[in-house]
Amino acid sequence: MDKIPRPVIRRLGLYYRCLSKLYEEGVDYVASRDIAERLGIKSSQVRKDLSYFGEFGKRGVGYNVAMLMEKLESIIGVDKYWNVIVIGAGNIGSALVNYEGLKKEKFNIIGIFDADRAKVGRKIGNLIVRHISELKEFVKKNIVEIAVIAVPETAAQYVVEQLEQLGIKGVVNFAPIKLRTHLLVEEVDITLTFKSLVFQVERKI
Ligand SMILES: NC(=O)c1ccc[n+]([C@@H]2O[C@H](COP(=O)([O-])OP(=O)(O)OC[C@H]3O[C@@H](n4cnc5c(N)ncnc54)[C@H](O)[C@@H]3O)[C@@H](O)[C@H]2O)c1
């Protein structure tokens, strides 16, 4: 399982969402072509990605939606609730706490922390902002494996080191900085997304 490329793992989440919709629509079997069409990717890509995990599909019939969902659930852990903490109660941190979509996908934000005492005690969604000094105690008392870094670039390295010491396993990092850490990191680099888009736009022109 270690050798599966990251982009594939990311796409599995998309496949899962697509299959959930099909399931809700009452669809029993689906062809890779239909999944591909819904997601705007090539059907050969869908077949290749899913073949990493064994032969799910039947030629001419397609994939059994419920069975494939079950298989994906066991691979990407969507059958499990993940507790998440957010470091930084600014624009991004607050937006995430207020974003219902995460909970729907079973990512449960259970704590938000900030270094600014003026923000501590404020209510964001259903949570009260805690001071960062309470982090250690909080992580000891709760099962938390995932954290979001939503602090300024200058504080992000320090924060990831704290998270590493506390045994957090993975981080979603919004700060535009390459973190030095052993933790698993997913970067959310909005500037890069724009750059990639304009690169493609220019090439089309
Ligand atoms: N706002 C955006 O649209 C946007 C877009 C892309 C990326 N980002 C990046 O995401 C990060 C967060 O952005 P934002 O707009 O939410 O910033 P923000 O300034 O609104 O919030 C950052 C929060 O982090 C807190 N903080 C600072 N040091 C801390 C520490 N050591 N421990 C805990 N909390 C600490 C601050 O008190 C503040 O409340 C930044 O690195 C930013 O560059 C922001």
mmCIF file with all atom_site columns, C-alpha atoms in Angstrom, residues 23-182:
data_model
loop_
_atom_site.group_PDB
_atom_site.id
_atom_site.type_symbol
_atom_site.label_atom_id
_atom_site.label_alt_id
_atom_site.label_comp_id
_atom_site.label_asym_id
_atom_site.label_entity_id
_atom_site.label_seq_id
_atom_site.pdbx_PDB_ins_code
_atom_site.Cartn_x
_atom_site.Cartn_y
_atom_site.Cartn_z
_atom_site.occupancy
_atom_site.B_iso_or_equiv
_atom_site.pdbx_formal_charge
_atom_site.auth_seq_id
_atom_site.auth_comp_id
_atom_site.auth_asym_id
_atom_site.auth_atom_id
_atom_site.pdbx_PDB_model_num
ATOM 1   C CA . TYR A 1 23  ? -25.511 5.071  -4.779  1.00 0.00 ? 23  TYR A CA 1
ATOM 2   C CA . GLU A 1 24  ? -27.974 7.744  -3.662  1.00 0.00 ? 24  GLU A CA 1
ATOM 3   C CA . GLU A 1 25  ? -29.316 7.846  -7.217  1.00 0.00 ? 25  GLU A CA 1
ATOM 4   C CA . GLY A 1 26  ? -29.986 4.105  -6.985  1.00 0.00 ? 26  GLY A CA 1
ATOM 5   C CA . VAL A 1 27  ? -27.320 3.079  -9.516  1.00 0.00 ? 27  VAL A CA 1
ATOM 6   C CA . ASP A 1 28  ? -26.100 -0.519 -8.991  1.00 0.00 ? 28  ASP A CA 1
ATOM 7   C CA . TYR A 1 29  ? -23.367 -0.821 -11.600 1.00 0.00 ? 29  TYR A CA 1
ATOM 8   C CA . VAL A 1 30  ? -21.180 1.845  -13.145 1.00 0.00 ? 30  VAL A CA 1
ATOM 9   C CA . ALA A 1 31  ? -18.635 1.811  -15.958 1.00 0.00 ? 31  ALA A CA 1
ATOM 10  C CA . SER A 1 32  ? -15.247 3.484  -15.577 1.00 0.00 ? 32  SER A CA 1
ATOM 11  C CA . ARG A 1 33  ? -16.292 5.716  -18.487 1.00 0.00 ? 33  ARG A CA 1
ATOM 12  C CA . ASP A 1 34  ? -19.207 7.124  -16.450 1.00 0.00 ? 34  ASP A CA 1
ATOM 13  C CA . ILE A 1 35  ? -17.065 7.765  -13.370 1.00 0.00 ? 35  ILE A CA 1
ATOM 14  C CA . ALA A 1 36  ? -14.485 9.438  -15.601 1.00 0.00 ? 36  ALA A CA 1
ATOM 15  C CA . GLU A 1 37  ? -17.088 11.613 -17.297 1.00 0.00 ? 37  GLU A CA 1
ATOM 16  C CA . ARG A 1 38  ? -18.530 12.806 -13.993 1.00 0.00 ? 38  ARG A CA 1
ATOM 17  C CA . LEU A 1 39  ? -15.080 13.708 -12.684 1.00 0.00 ? 39  LEU A CA 1
ATOM 18  C CA . GLY A 1 40  ? -13.673 15.123 -15.909 1.00 0.00 ? 40  GLY A CA 1
ATOM 19  C CA . ILE A 1 41  ? -10.776 12.666 -16.128 1.00 0.00 ? 41  ILE A CA 1
ATOM 20  C CA . LYS A 1 42  ? -9.839  9.903  -18.566 1.00 0.00 ? 42  LYS A CA 1
ATOM 21  C CA . SER A 1 43  ? -11.510 6.506  -18.137 1.00 0.00 ? 43  SER A CA 1
ATOM 22  C CA . SER A 1 44  ? -8.131  4.801  -18.631 1.00 0.00 ? 44  SER A CA 1
ATOM 23  C CA . GLN A 1 45  ? -6.969  6.765  -15.562 1.00 0.00 ? 45  GLN A CA 1
ATOM 24  C CA . VAL A 1 46  ? -9.921  5.519  -13.503 1.00 0.00 ? 46  VAL A CA 1
ATOM 25  C CA . ARG A 1 47  ? -9.238  1.907  -14.510 1.00 0.00 ? 47  ARG A CA 1
ATOM 26  C CA . LYS A 1 48  ? -5.537  2.254  -13.782 1.00 0.00 ? 48  LYS A CA 1
ATOM 27  C CA . ASP A 1 49  ? -6.117  3.865  -10.362 1.00 0.00 ? 49  ASP A CA 1
ATOM 28  C CA . LEU A 1 50  ? -8.606  1.228  -9.278  1.00 0.00 ? 50  LEU A CA 1
ATOM 29  C CA . SER A 1 51  ? -6.449  -1.623 -10.539 1.00 0.00 ? 51  SER A CA 1
ATOM 30  C CA . TYR A 1 52  ? -3.911  -0.824 -7.789  1.00 0.00 ? 52  TYR A CA 1
ATOM 31  C CA . PHE A 1 53  ? -6.320  -2.456 -5.393  1.00 0.00 ? 53  PHE A CA 1
ATOM 32  C CA . GLY A 1 54  ? -7.211  -5.563 -7.321  1.00 0.00 ? 54  GLY A CA 1
ATOM 33  C CA . GLU A 1 55  ? -9.762  -6.355 -9.969  1.00 0.00 ? 55  GLU A CA 1
ATOM 34  C CA . PHE A 1 56  ? -13.059 -4.758 -8.971  1.00 0.00 ? 56  PHE A CA 1
ATOM 35  C CA . GLY A 1 57  ? -14.642 -4.290 -12.341 1.00 0.00 ? 57  GLY A CA 1
ATOM 36  C CA . LYS A 1 58  ? -16.265 -6.794 -14.667 1.00 0.00 ? 58  LYS A CA 1
ATOM 37  C CA . ARG A 1 59  ? -15.889 -6.327 -18.406 1.00 0.00 ? 59  ARG A CA 1
ATOM 38  C CA . GLY A 1 60  ? -19.153 -5.172 -19.939 1.00 0.00 ? 60  GLY A CA 1
ATOM 39  C CA . VAL A 1 61  ? -20.920 -4.813 -16.574 1.00 0.00 ? 61  VAL A CA 1
ATOM 40  C CA . GLY A 1 62  ? -18.750 -2.265 -14.817 1.00 0.00 ? 62  GLY A CA 1
ATOM 41  C CA . TYR A 1 63  ? -18.187 -1.847 -11.122 1.00 0.00 ? 63  TYR A CA 1
ATOM 42  C CA . ASN A 1 64  ? -20.658 -2.838 -8.461  1.00 0.00 ? 64  ASN A CA 1
ATOM 43  C CA . VAL A 1 65  ? -21.197 0.551  -6.787  1.00 0.00 ? 65  VAL A CA 1
ATOM 44  C CA . ALA A 1 66  ? -21.814 -0.702 -3.246  1.00 0.00 ? 66  ALA A CA 1
ATOM 45  C CA . MET A 1 67  ? -18.912 -3.136 -3.351  1.00 0.00 ? 67  MET A CA 1
ATOM 46  C CA . LEU A 1 68  ? -16.497 -0.575 -4.747  1.00 0.00 ? 68  LEU A CA 1
ATOM 47  C CA . MET A 1 69  ? -17.570 1.953  -2.116  1.00 0.00 ? 69  MET A CA 1
ATOM 48  C CA . GLU A 1 70  ? -16.925 -0.593 0.605   1.00 0.00 ? 70  GLU A CA 1
ATOM 49  C CA . LYS A 1 71  ? -13.497 -1.384 -0.818  1.00 0.00 ? 71  LYS A CA 1
ATOM 50  C CA . LEU A 1 72  ? -12.579 2.308  -1.063  1.00 0.00 ? 72  LEU A CA 1
ATOM 51  C CA . GLU A 1 73  ? -13.822 2.900  2.470   1.00 0.00 ? 73  GLU A CA 1
ATOM 52  C CA . SER A 1 74  ? -11.406 0.320  3.789   1.00 0.00 ? 74  SER A CA 1
ATOM 53  C CA . ILE A 1 75  ? -8.545  1.791  1.748   1.00 0.00 ? 75  ILE A CA 1
ATOM 54  C CA . ILE A 1 76  ? -8.912  5.501  2.402   1.00 0.00 ? 76  ILE A CA 1
ATOM 55  C CA . GLY A 1 77  ? -10.446 5.261  5.835   1.00 0.00 ? 77  GLY A CA 1
ATOM 56  C CA . VAL A 1 78  ? -13.665 7.081  5.007   1.00 0.00 ? 78  VAL A CA 1
ATOM 57  C CA . ASP A 1 79  ? -15.561 4.639  7.187   1.00 0.00 ? 79  ASP A CA 1
ATOM 58  C CA . LYS A 1 80  ? -13.805 6.166  10.154  1.00 0.00 ? 80  LYS A CA 1
ATOM 59  C CA . TYR A 1 81  ? -14.378 9.524  11.836  1.00 0.00 ? 81  TYR A CA 1
ATOM 60  C CA . TRP A 1 82  ? -11.228 11.596 12.067  1.00 0.00 ? 82  TRP A CA 1
ATOM 61  C CA . ASN A 1 83  ? -10.796 14.091 14.829  1.00 0.00 ? 83  ASN A CA 1
ATOM 62  C CA . VAL A 1 84  ? -9.034  17.212 13.618  1.00 0.00 ? 84  VAL A CA 1
ATOM 63  C CA . ILE A 1 85  ? -7.560  20.205 15.407  1.00 0.00 ? 85  ILE A CA 1
ATOM 64  C CA . VAL A 1 86  ? -6.943  23.604 13.854  1.00 0.00 ? 86  VAL A CA 1
ATOM 65  C CA . ILE A 1 87  ? -4.022  25.807 14.832  1.00 0.00 ? 87  ILE A CA 1
ATOM 66  C CA . GLY A 1 88  ? -4.726  29.454 14.097  1.00 0.00 ? 88  GLY A CA 1
ATOM 67  C CA . ALA A 1 89  ? -8.154  30.998 14.577  1.00 0.00 ? 89  ALA A CA 1
ATOM 68  C CA . GLY A 1 90  ? -7.850  33.568 11.797  1.00 0.00 ? 90  GLY A CA 1
ATOM 69  C CA . ASN A 1 91  ? -9.562  33.711 8.411   1.00 0.00 ? 91  ASN A CA 1
ATOM 70  C CA . ILE A 1 92  ? -8.710  30.202 7.270   1.00 0.00 ? 92  ILE A CA 1
ATOM 71  C CA . GLY A 1 93  ? -9.081  28.500 10.660  1.00 0.00 ? 93  GLY A CA 1
ATOM 72  C CA . SER A 1 94  ? -12.507 30.061 11.228  1.00 0.00 ? 94  SER A CA 1
ATOM 73  C CA . ALA A 1 95  ? -13.665 29.235 7.711   1.00 0.00 ? 95  ALA A CA 1
ATOM 74  C CA . LEU A 1 96  ? -12.731 25.586 8.185   1.00 0.00 ? 96  LEU A CA 1
ATOM 75  C CA . VAL A 1 97  ? -14.525 25.291 11.507  1.00 0.00 ? 97  VAL A CA 1
ATOM 76  C CA . ASN A 1 98  ? -17.634 26.774 9.901   1.00 0.00 ? 98  ASN A CA 1
ATOM 77  C CA . TYR A 1 99  ? -17.413 24.531 6.848   1.00 0.00 ? 99  TYR A CA 1
ATOM 78  C CA . GLU A 1 100 ? -20.084 21.832 7.131   1.00 0.00 ? 100 GLU A CA 1
ATOM 79  C CA . GLY A 1 101 ? -18.607 19.855 4.230   1.00 0.00 ? 101 GLY A CA 1
ATOM 80  C CA . LEU A 1 102 ? -15.775 18.513 6.372   1.00 0.00 ? 102 LEU A CA 1
ATOM 81  C CA . LYS A 1 103 ? -18.093 17.002 8.912   1.00 0.00 ? 103 LYS A CA 1
ATOM 82  C CA . LYS A 1 104 ? -20.128 15.414 6.133   1.00 0.00 ? 104 LYS A CA 1
ATOM 83  C CA . GLU A 1 105 ? -16.959 13.652 5.016   1.00 0.00 ? 105 GLU A CA 1
ATOM 84  C CA . LYS A 1 106 ? -16.336 12.555 8.636   1.00 0.00 ? 106 LYS A CA 1
ATOM 85  C CA . PHE A 1 107 ? -13.607 15.049 9.483   1.00 0.00 ? 107 PHE A CA 1
ATOM 86  C CA . ASN A 1 108 ? -14.617 16.308 12.851  1.00 0.00 ? 108 ASN A CA 1
ATOM 87  C CA . ILE A 1 109 ? -12.914 19.509 14.033  1.00 0.00 ? 109 ILE A CA 1
ATOM 88  C CA . ILE A 1 110 ? -12.843 19.171 17.795  1.00 0.00 ? 110 ILE A CA 1
ATOM 89  C CA . GLY A 1 111 ? -10.541 22.025 18.775  1.00 0.00 ? 111 GLY A CA 1
ATOM 90  C CA . ILE A 1 112 ? -9.176  25.344 17.547  1.00 0.00 ? 112 ILE A CA 1
ATOM 91  C CA . PHE A 1 113 ? -6.144  27.037 19.097  1.00 0.00 ? 113 PHE A CA 1
ATOM 92  C CA . ASP A 1 114 ? -4.537  30.445 18.846  1.00 0.00 ? 114 ASP A CA 1
ATOM 93  C CA . ALA A 1 115 ? -1.610  32.288 20.390  1.00 0.00 ? 115 ALA A CA 1
ATOM 94  C CA . ASP A 1 116 ? -3.497  35.582 20.533  1.00 0.00 ? 116 ASP A CA 1
ATOM 95  C CA . ARG A 1 117 ? -5.150  35.951 23.952  1.00 0.00 ? 117 ARG A CA 1
ATOM 96  C CA . ALA A 1 118 ? -7.649  38.391 22.439  1.00 0.00 ? 118 ALA A CA 1
ATOM 97  C CA . LYS A 1 119 ? -9.057  35.520 20.342  1.00 0.00 ? 119 LYS A CA 1
ATOM 98  C CA . VAL A 1 120 ? -9.138  32.950 23.154  1.00 0.00 ? 120 VAL A CA 1
ATOM 99  C CA . GLY A 1 121 ? -12.659 32.349 24.458  1.00 0.00 ? 121 GLY A CA 1
ATOM 100 C CA . ARG A 1 122 ? -14.323 33.491 21.239  1.00 0.00 ? 122 ARG A CA 1
ATOM 101 C CA . LYS A 1 123 ? -16.936 31.224 19.734  1.00 0.00 ? 123 LYS A CA 1
ATOM 102 C CA . ILE A 1 124 ? -16.428 29.889 16.216  1.00 0.00 ? 124 ILE A CA 1
ATOM 103 C CA . GLY A 1 125 ? -19.195 27.548 15.118  1.00 0.00 ? 125 GLY A CA 1
ATOM 104 C CA . ASN A 1 126 ? -19.695 25.218 18.070  1.00 0.00 ? 126 ASN A CA 1
ATOM 105 C CA . LEU A 1 127 ? -16.143 25.619 19.348  1.00 0.00 ? 127 LEU A CA 1
ATOM 106 C CA . ILE A 1 128 ? -14.497 27.981 21.781  1.00 0.00 ? 128 ILE A CA 1
ATOM 107 C CA . VAL A 1 129 ? -11.006 29.159 20.797  1.00 0.00 ? 129 VAL A CA 1
ATOM 108 C CA . ARG A 1 130 ? -8.430  27.773 23.207  1.00 0.00 ? 130 ARG A CA 1
ATOM 109 C CA . HIS A 1 131 ? -4.980  29.155 23.955  1.00 0.00 ? 131 HIS A CA 1
ATOM 110 C CA . ILE A 1 132 ? -2.141  27.303 22.263  1.00 0.00 ? 132 ILE A CA 1
ATOM 111 C CA . SER A 1 133 ? -0.657  26.509 25.678  1.00 0.00 ? 133 SER A CA 1
ATOM 112 C CA . GLU A 1 134 ? -3.625  24.157 26.242  1.00 0.00 ? 134 GLU A CA 1
ATOM 113 C CA . LEU A 1 135 ? -2.710  22.098 23.192  1.00 0.00 ? 135 LEU A CA 1
ATOM 114 C CA . LYS A 1 136 ? -0.620  19.450 24.950  1.00 0.00 ? 136 LYS A CA 1
ATOM 115 C CA . GLU A 1 137 ? -3.272  18.680 27.543  1.00 0.00 ? 137 GLU A CA 1
ATOM 116 C CA . PHE A 1 138 ? -5.983  18.611 24.891  1.00 0.00 ? 138 PHE A CA 1
ATOM 117 C CA . VAL A 1 139 ? -4.129  16.145 22.655  1.00 0.00 ? 139 VAL A CA 1
ATOM 118 C CA . LYS A 1 140 ? -3.466  13.912 25.671  1.00 0.00 ? 140 LYS A CA 1
ATOM 119 C CA . LYS A 1 141 ? -7.179  13.775 26.516  1.00 0.00 ? 141 LYS A CA 1
ATOM 120 C CA . ASN A 1 142 ? -8.531  13.359 22.988  1.00 0.00 ? 142 ASN A CA 1
ATOM 121 C CA . ILE A 1 143 ? -7.763  11.091 20.089  1.00 0.00 ? 143 ILE A CA 1
ATOM 122 C CA . VAL A 1 144 ? -6.355  13.433 17.474  1.00 0.00 ? 144 VAL A CA 1
ATOM 123 C CA . GLU A 1 145 ? -4.281  12.352 14.511  1.00 0.00 ? 145 GLU A CA 1
ATOM 124 C CA . ILE A 1 146 ? -4.712  15.237 12.114  1.00 0.00 ? 146 ILE A CA 1
ATOM 125 C CA . ALA A 1 147 ? -4.022  18.942 12.485  1.00 0.00 ? 147 ALA A CA 1
ATOM 126 C CA . VAL A 1 148 ? -4.495  21.949 10.261  1.00 0.00 ? 148 VAL A CA 1
ATOM 127 C CA . ILE A 1 149 ? -1.847  24.665 10.267  1.00 0.00 ? 149 ILE A CA 1
ATOM 128 C CA . ALA A 1 150 ? -3.540  27.992 9.634   1.00 0.00 ? 150 ALA A CA 1
ATOM 129 C CA . VAL A 1 151 ? -1.000  30.351 11.184  1.00 0.00 ? 151 VAL A CA 1
ATOM 130 C CA . PRO A 1 152 ? 1.213   32.925 9.438   1.00 0.00 ? 152 PRO A CA 1
ATOM 131 C CA . GLU A 1 153 ? 4.219   31.631 7.517   1.00 0.00 ? 153 GLU A CA 1
ATOM 132 C CA . THR A 1 154 ? 6.570   32.849 10.267  1.00 0.00 ? 154 THR A CA 1
ATOM 133 C CA . ALA A 1 155 ? 4.917   30.678 12.939  1.00 0.00 ? 155 ALA A CA 1
ATOM 134 C CA . ALA A 1 156 ? 4.275   27.525 10.902  1.00 0.00 ? 156 ALA A CA 1
ATOM 135 C CA . GLN A 1 157 ? 7.611   25.757 11.455  1.00 0.00 ? 157 GLN A CA 1
ATOM 136 C CA . TYR A 1 158 ? 7.383   26.252 15.202  1.00 0.00 ? 158 TYR A CA 1
ATOM 137 C CA . VAL A 1 159 ? 3.826   24.954 15.216  1.00 0.00 ? 159 VAL A CA 1
ATOM 138 C CA . VAL A 1 160 ? 4.644   21.817 13.202  1.00 0.00 ? 160 VAL A CA 1
ATOM 139 C CA . GLU A 1 161 ? 7.475   20.996 15.631  1.00 0.00 ? 161 GLU A CA 1
ATOM 140 C CA . GLN A 1 162 ? 5.022   21.210 18.527  1.00 0.00 ? 162 GLN A CA 1
ATOM 141 C CA . LEU A 1 163 ? 2.581   18.962 16.682  1.00 0.00 ? 163 LEU A CA 1
ATOM 142 C CA . GLU A 1 164 ? 5.326   16.449 15.958  1.00 0.00 ? 164 GLU A CA 1
ATOM 143 C CA . GLN A 1 165 ? 6.227   16.249 19.640  1.00 0.00 ? 165 GLN A CA 1
ATOM 144 C CA . LEU A 1 166 ? 2.599   15.637 20.561  1.00 0.00 ? 166 LEU A CA 1
ATOM 145 C CA . GLY A 1 167 ? 2.322   12.624 18.268  1.00 0.00 ? 167 GLY A CA 1
ATOM 146 C CA . ILE A 1 168 ? 0.095   14.118 15.582  1.00 0.00 ? 168 ILE A CA 1
ATOM 147 C CA . LYS A 1 169 ? 0.426   12.005 12.424  1.00 0.00 ? 169 LYS A CA 1
ATOM 148 C CA . GLY A 1 170 ? -0.469  14.308 9.581   1.00 0.00 ? 170 GLY A CA 1
ATOM 149 C CA . VAL A 1 171 ? -0.900  17.961 8.809   1.00 0.00 ? 171 VAL A CA 1
ATOM 150 C CA . VAL A 1 172 ? -2.820  20.016 6.285   1.00 0.00 ? 172 VAL A CA 1
ATOM 151 C CA . ASN A 1 173 ? -0.691  23.093 5.849   1.00 0.00 ? 173 ASN A CA 1
ATOM 152 C CA . PHE A 1 174 ? -2.110  26.379 4.590   1.00 0.00 ? 174 PHE A CA 1
ATOM 153 C CA . ALA A 1 175 ? 1.008   28.440 5.345   1.00 0.00 ? 175 ALA A CA 1
ATOM 154 C CA . PRO A 1 176 ? 3.024   29.120 2.191   1.00 0.00 ? 176 PRO A CA 1
ATOM 155 C CA . ILE A 1 177 ? 6.208   27.529 3.492   1.00 0.00 ? 177 ILE A CA 1
ATOM 156 C CA . LYS A 1 178 ? 7.907   24.161 3.031   1.00 0.00 ? 178 LYS A CA 1
ATOM 157 C CA . LEU A 1 179 ? 7.837   22.603 6.495   1.00 0.00 ? 179 LEU A CA 1
ATOM 158 C CA . ARG A 1 180 ? 10.804  20.595 7.801   1.00 0.00 ? 180 ARG A CA 1
ATOM 159 C CA . THR A 1 181 ? 9.131   17.666 9.523   1.00 0.00 ? 181 THR A CA 1
ATOM 160 C CA . HIS A 1 182 ? 8.737   13.896 9.617   1.00 0.00 ? 182 HIS A CA 1
#
